[in-house]
């Protein structure tokens, strides 16, 4: 049985209030929770006794870059270093990139950043009233009806998650019981589909597969090897489910089909 608590509804309301904060420029030092715009650039940290000009690191510079201080979107230590800075103030500080950073060139790397704060904005929390509800939903609605709407949506999400959880457990059990050998050519064909899907997904993000492989320092054979087990699992799942559908004589009615399309 799926239930939605008042606490869960309250959490959604608080998230919405945060999202719809009103931001205003402030003339004070940066605080946690502020939205700031910065210019920054990364450099190789100077070695002891090094008097040469700092060497800039490619792909570490940005202008008027918006940062929510305290959201930990930037490299650990970067946002903390902004706290206490004033508008138009410049600062230099070092940060160390995480060892598991997605770009291998930066894993565990120390970088000296030069930063200038261009703008500081503070957010004002909004009261939950009909004006905010209209801003969120685009329609006039009472606060009470809005909360009921939230409850309905949260319940639908939880129900969907529960269904997915049951399906996942079912498929895991099916795969445990399925005894079959998948021919390598079938796996290779499935890998082609996986690579095609990746290619389309990357294109939507404005990146090519070649560029992705270059950034991750992988070759195509490495990529296919990485997804080999996933390709085999997909095929086994399909074959096992096809067998169950036949054995259990599962049929789809026209009405079910129409309902799904609707």
Steps between C-alpha positions, in 0.01 A plus 500: 500500500642834393457787746617861483593672827463868592880508530539395136254767383685756713834404342359558149360838608838604646680393180257708292542801728879471456464470122278809479708721730522865404863596442626852570845657469670561835806705595655274762735203530407168339311267730395138468174484301582804284496495122820653363645567157875457466780519247759230561793321341714203608879490497776251575608570863848655505784280621730620776737762365311516169507856370350433160154625404215277611400242239127505418316164489264450201124466570518655849393857419154655503346848496194608704465142619193459728564305822260408780732516801456192716341276235838323451472500122855628457820315593518444880648809666415741217169628640636520856778728374240749368341549844603837644594655165348832388384618159794580266743332742768273353646195666737210432462157659593137436258208481565131449271316259347171627683178411181368334443817293336422162785657298808282554736792429375671818475202736681593824646808330580824686388814319559863591189705425488875449148624573317831484149545645286700256161482669345387830129421535307394808181297475183593684272211595143526372193435714275219378198697384274508195738735316787250534271211408405683178868563426580130547198349320406775257138490623292640784463245778454504877791396722297204623429375147866553413606276789249235388653520153846448651372201698355346182827551308719364781273196530520436124882520515515260795264257325712509186815441706332206676401346166853545366638342817277195458592472131872519581471225764298286260755537219787420738321180602426411136867542408608280792278219372563543127744243361619613159819577309500817294698476174772765469361643170173584684699681771698691237175608331358616835822693566444679168159615629650614833770702321238655267288604802807653664583685180149651476501594870837674466386685185204642694753630754706659222783246506625235260585143597854559376540799733358299792749218436780754477405667830462169685818363337314192376508312171190359334601146596527614866149644483357180350682291759355718778141437380547134399338366819210748470440394137491131601261579789262685266488210254448241774217710645328530161532130422380397847200735487410380149504142632276596797256684272469190281482255792241704690310587180510872587289702259435871465141606435412783262363698796827466695689615194275802454524589872879489483505723189264746672 
